[in-house]
PDB file of C-alpha atoms in Angstrom:
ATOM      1  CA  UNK A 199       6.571 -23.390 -50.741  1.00  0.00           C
ATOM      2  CA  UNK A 200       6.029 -19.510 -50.625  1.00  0.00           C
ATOM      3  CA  UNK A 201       1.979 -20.646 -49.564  1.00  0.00           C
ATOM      4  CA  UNK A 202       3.698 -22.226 -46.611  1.00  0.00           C
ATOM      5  CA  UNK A 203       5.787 -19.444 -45.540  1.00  0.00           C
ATOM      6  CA  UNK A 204       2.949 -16.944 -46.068  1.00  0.00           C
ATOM      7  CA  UNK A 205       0.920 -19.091 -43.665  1.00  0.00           C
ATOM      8  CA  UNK A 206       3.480 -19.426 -41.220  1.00  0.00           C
ATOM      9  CA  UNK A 207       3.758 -15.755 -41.063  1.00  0.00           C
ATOM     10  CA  UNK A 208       0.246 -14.789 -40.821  1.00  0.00           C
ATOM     11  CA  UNK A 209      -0.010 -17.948 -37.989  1.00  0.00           C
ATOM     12  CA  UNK A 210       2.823 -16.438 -35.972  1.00  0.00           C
ATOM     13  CA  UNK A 211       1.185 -12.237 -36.354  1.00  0.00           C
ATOM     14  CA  UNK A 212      -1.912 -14.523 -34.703  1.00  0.00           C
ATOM     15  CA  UNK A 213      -0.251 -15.651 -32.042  1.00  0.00           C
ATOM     16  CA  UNK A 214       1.786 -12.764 -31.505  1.00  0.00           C
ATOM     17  CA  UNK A 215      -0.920 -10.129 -31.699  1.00  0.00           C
ATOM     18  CA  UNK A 216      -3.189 -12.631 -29.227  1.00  0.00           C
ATOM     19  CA  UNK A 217       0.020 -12.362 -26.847  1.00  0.00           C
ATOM     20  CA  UNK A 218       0.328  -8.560 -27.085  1.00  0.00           C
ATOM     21  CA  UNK A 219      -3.252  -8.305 -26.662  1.00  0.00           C
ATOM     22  CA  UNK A 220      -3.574 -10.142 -23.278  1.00  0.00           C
ATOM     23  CA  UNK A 221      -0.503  -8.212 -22.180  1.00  0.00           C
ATOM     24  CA  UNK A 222      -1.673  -5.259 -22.971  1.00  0.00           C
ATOM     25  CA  UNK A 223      -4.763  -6.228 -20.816  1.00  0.00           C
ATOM     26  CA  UNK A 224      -2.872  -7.596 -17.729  1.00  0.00           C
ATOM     27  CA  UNK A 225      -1.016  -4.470 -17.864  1.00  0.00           C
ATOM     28  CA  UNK A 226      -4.330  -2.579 -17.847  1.00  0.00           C
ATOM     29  CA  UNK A 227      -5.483  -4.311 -15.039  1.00  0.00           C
ATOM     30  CA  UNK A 228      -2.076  -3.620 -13.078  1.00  0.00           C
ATOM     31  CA  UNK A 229      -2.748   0.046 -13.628  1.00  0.00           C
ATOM     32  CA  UNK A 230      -6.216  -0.121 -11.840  1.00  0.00           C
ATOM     33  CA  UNK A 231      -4.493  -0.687  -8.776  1.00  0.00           C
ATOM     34  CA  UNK A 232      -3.791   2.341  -6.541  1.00  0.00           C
ATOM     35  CA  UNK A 233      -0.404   2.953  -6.428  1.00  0.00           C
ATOM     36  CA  UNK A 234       1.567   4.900  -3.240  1.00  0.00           C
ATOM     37  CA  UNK A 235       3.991   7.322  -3.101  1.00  0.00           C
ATOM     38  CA  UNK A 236       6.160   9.854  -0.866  1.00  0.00           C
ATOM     39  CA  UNK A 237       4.947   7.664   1.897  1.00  0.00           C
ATOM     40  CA  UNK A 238       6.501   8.649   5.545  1.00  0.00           C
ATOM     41  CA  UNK A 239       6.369   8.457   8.824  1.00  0.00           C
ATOM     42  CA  UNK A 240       6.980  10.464  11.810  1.00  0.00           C
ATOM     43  CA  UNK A 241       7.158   9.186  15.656  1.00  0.00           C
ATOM     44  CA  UNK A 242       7.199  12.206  18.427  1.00  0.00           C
ATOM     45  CA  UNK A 243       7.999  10.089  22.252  1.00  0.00           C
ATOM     46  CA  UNK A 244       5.775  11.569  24.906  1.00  0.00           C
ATOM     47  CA  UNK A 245       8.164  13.875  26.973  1.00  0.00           C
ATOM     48  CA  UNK A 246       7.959  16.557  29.445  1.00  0.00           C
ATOM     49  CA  UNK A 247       4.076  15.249  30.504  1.00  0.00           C
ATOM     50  CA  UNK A 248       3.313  15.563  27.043  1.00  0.00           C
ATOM     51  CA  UNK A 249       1.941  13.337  24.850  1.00  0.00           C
ATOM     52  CA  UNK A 250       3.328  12.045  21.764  1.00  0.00           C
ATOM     53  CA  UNK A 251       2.148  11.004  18.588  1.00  0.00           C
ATOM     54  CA  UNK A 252       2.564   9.306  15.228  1.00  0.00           C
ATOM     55  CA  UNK A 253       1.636  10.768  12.103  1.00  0.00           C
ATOM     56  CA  UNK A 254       1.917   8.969   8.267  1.00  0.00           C
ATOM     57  CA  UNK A 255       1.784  10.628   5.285  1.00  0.00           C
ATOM     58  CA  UNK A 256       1.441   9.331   1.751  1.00  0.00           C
ATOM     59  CA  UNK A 257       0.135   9.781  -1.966  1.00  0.00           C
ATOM     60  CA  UNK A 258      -2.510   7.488  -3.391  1.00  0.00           C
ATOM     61  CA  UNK A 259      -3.313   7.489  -7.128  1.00  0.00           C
ATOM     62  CA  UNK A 260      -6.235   5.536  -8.767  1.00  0.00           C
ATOM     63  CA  UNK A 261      -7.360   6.139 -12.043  1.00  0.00           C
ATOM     64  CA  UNK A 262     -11.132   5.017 -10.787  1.00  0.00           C
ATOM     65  CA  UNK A 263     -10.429   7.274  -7.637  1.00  0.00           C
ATOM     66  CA  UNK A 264      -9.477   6.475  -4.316  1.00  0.00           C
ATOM     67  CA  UNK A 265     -12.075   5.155  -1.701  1.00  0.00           C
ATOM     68  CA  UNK A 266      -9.992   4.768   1.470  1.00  0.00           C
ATOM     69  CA  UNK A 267      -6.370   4.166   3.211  1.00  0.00           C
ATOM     70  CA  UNK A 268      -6.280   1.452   5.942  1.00  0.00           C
ATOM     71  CA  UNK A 269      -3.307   2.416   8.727  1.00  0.00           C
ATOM     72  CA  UNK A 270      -1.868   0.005  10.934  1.00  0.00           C
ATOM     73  CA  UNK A 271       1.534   0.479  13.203  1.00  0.00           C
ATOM     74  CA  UNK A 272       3.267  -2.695  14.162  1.00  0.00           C
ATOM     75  CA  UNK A 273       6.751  -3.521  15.652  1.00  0.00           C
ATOM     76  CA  UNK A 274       9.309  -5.265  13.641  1.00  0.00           C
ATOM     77  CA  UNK A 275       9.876  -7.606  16.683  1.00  0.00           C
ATOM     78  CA  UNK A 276       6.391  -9.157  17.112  1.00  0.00           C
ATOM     79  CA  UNK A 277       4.134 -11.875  16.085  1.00  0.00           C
ATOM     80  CA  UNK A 278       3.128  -9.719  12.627  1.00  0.00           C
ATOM     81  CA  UNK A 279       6.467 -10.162  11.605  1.00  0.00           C
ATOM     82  CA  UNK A 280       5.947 -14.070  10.687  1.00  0.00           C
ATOM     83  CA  UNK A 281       2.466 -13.875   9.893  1.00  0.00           C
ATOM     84  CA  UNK A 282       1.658 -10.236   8.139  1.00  0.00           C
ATOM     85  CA  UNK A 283      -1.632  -9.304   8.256  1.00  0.00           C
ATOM     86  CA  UNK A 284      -3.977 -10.265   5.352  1.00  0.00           C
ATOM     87  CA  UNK A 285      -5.590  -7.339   2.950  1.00  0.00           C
ATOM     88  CA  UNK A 286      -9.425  -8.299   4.462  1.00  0.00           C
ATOM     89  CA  UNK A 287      -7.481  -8.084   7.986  1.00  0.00           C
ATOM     90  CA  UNK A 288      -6.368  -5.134   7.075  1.00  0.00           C
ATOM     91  CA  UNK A 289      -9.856  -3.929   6.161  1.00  0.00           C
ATOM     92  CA  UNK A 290     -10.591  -3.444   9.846  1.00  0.00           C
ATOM     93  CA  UNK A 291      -7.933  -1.013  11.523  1.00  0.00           C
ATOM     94  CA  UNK A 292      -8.157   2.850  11.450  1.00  0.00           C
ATOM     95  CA  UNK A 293      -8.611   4.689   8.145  1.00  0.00           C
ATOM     96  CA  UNK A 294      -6.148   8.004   7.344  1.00  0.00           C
ATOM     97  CA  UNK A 295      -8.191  11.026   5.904  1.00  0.00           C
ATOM     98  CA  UNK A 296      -7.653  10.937   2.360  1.00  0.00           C
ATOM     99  CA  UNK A 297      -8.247  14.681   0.654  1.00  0.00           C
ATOM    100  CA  UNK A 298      -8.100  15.654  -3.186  1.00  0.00           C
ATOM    101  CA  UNK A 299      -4.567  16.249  -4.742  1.00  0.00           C
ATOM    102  CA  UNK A 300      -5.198  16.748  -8.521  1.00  0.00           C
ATOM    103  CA  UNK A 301      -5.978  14.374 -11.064  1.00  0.00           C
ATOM    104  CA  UNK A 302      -6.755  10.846  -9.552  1.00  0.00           C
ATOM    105  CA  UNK A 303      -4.698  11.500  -6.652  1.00  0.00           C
ATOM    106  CA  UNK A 304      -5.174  12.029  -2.821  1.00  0.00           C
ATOM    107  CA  UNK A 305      -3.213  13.146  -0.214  1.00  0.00           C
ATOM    108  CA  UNK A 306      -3.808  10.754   2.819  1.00  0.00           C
ATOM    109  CA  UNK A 307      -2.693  11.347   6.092  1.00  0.00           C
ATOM    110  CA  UNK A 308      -3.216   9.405   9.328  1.00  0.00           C
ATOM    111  CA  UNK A 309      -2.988  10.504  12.672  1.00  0.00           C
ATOM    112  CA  UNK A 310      -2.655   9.422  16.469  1.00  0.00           C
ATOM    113  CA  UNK A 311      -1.929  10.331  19.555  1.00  0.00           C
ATOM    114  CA  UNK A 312       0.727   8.579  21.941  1.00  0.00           C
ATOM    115  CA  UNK A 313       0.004   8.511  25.452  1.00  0.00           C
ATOM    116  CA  UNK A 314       3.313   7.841  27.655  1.00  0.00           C
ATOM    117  CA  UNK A 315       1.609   4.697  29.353  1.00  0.00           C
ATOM    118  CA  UNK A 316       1.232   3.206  25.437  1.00  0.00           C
ATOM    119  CA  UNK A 317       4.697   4.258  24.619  1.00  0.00           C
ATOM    120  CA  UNK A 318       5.921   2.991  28.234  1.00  0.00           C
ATOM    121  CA  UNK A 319       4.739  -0.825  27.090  1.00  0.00           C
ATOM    122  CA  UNK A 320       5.546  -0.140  23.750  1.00  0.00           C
ATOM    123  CA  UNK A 321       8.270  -2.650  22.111  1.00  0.00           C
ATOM    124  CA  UNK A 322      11.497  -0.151  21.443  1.00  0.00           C
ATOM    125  CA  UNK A 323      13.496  -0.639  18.166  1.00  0.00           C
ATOM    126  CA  UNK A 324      11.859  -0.758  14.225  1.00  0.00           C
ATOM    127  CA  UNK A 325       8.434  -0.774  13.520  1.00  0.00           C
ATOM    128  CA  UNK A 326       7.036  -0.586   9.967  1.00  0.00           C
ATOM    129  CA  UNK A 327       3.344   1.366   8.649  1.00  0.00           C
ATOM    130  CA  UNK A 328       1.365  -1.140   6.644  1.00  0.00           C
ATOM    131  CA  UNK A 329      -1.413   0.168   4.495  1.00  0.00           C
ATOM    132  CA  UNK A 330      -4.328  -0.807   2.313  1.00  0.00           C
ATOM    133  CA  UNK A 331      -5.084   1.346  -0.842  1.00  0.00           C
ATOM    134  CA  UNK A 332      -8.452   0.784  -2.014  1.00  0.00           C
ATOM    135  CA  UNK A 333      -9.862   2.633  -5.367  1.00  0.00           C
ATOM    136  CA  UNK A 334     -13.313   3.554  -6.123  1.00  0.00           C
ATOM    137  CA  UNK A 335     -13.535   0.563  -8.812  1.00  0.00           C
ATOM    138  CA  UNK A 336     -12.813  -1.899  -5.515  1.00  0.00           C
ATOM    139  CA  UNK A 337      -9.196  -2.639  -6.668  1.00  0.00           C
ATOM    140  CA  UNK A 338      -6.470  -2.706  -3.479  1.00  0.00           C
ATOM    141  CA  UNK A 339      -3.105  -2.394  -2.848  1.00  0.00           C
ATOM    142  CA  UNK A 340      -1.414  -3.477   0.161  1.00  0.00           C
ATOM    143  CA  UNK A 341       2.246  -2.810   1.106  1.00  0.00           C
ATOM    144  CA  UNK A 342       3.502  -4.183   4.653  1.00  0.00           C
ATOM    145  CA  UNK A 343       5.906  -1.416   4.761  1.00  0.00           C
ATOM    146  CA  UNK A 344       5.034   1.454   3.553  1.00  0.00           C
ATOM    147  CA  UNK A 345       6.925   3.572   5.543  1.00  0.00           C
ATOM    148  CA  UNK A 346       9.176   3.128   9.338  1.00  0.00           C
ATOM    149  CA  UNK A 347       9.889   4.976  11.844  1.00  0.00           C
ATOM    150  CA  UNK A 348      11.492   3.709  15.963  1.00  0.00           C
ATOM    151  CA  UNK A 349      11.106   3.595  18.991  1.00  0.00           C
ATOM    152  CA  UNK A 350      13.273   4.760  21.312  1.00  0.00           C
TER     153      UNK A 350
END
């Protein structure tokens, strides 16, 4: 009876040990992935005959690096609120300059100008910043609202 028990054990460190091991690895993978932080964003209206502007701000860390920051402004009343767009979509709109912050992390910040006919047929109310995060090693993140700011 002891033989039995002593196989049962070392069965069950097996199958335990196989389980930690794969989690361990999923977790790895999970920390490939760029990962954002003290995102924001700012909306200026165009007034006075000046122009106004939007400006987002955010952290990226990738332990491979990070390769580029994807930017796109949309309106929490429009079509991209039932159909978000998709992270090769997403691959396609404006980039934010990304600079070195320490370590595996970059400052990126994106930038644009507001002209008062845009912000004239602009909708008014919520509108969200939706990003791609993209890391040397080709892993992505992609958050739909990464940061808000409104129209007024």
């Amino acid at each position: 009876m002891s033989r039995r028990i002593a196989l049962s054990v070392v069965a069950g460190v097996v199958v335990l040990g196989g389980a930690g091991a794969f989690a361990l690895a999923y977790a790895g993978d999970q920390d490939k992935a760029p990962v954002l932080a003290h995102s924001s964003a700012r909306y200026t209206a165009p007034a006075g005959g000046h122009g106004g502007s939007l400006s987002f701000t955010t952290e990226v860390t990738a332990s491979s690096g990070v390769k580029s920051l994807k930017v796109l402004a949309w309106p929490e009343k429009s079509e991209l609120a039932g159909k978000l767009p998709t992270a090769k979509e997403m691959t396609e709109v404006e980039s934010a300059t990304c600079t070195p912050a320490g370590g595996h992390t970059a400052r990126c910040v994106y930038e644009v100008a507001v002209p008062a006919a845009d912000a004239a047929s602009s909708p008014h109310g919520a509108w969200h910043v939706a990003v791609l995060a993209t890391a040397v090693d080709g892993s992505t993140t992609l958050d739909h609202k990464a940061a808000g700011f409104t129209v007024r």
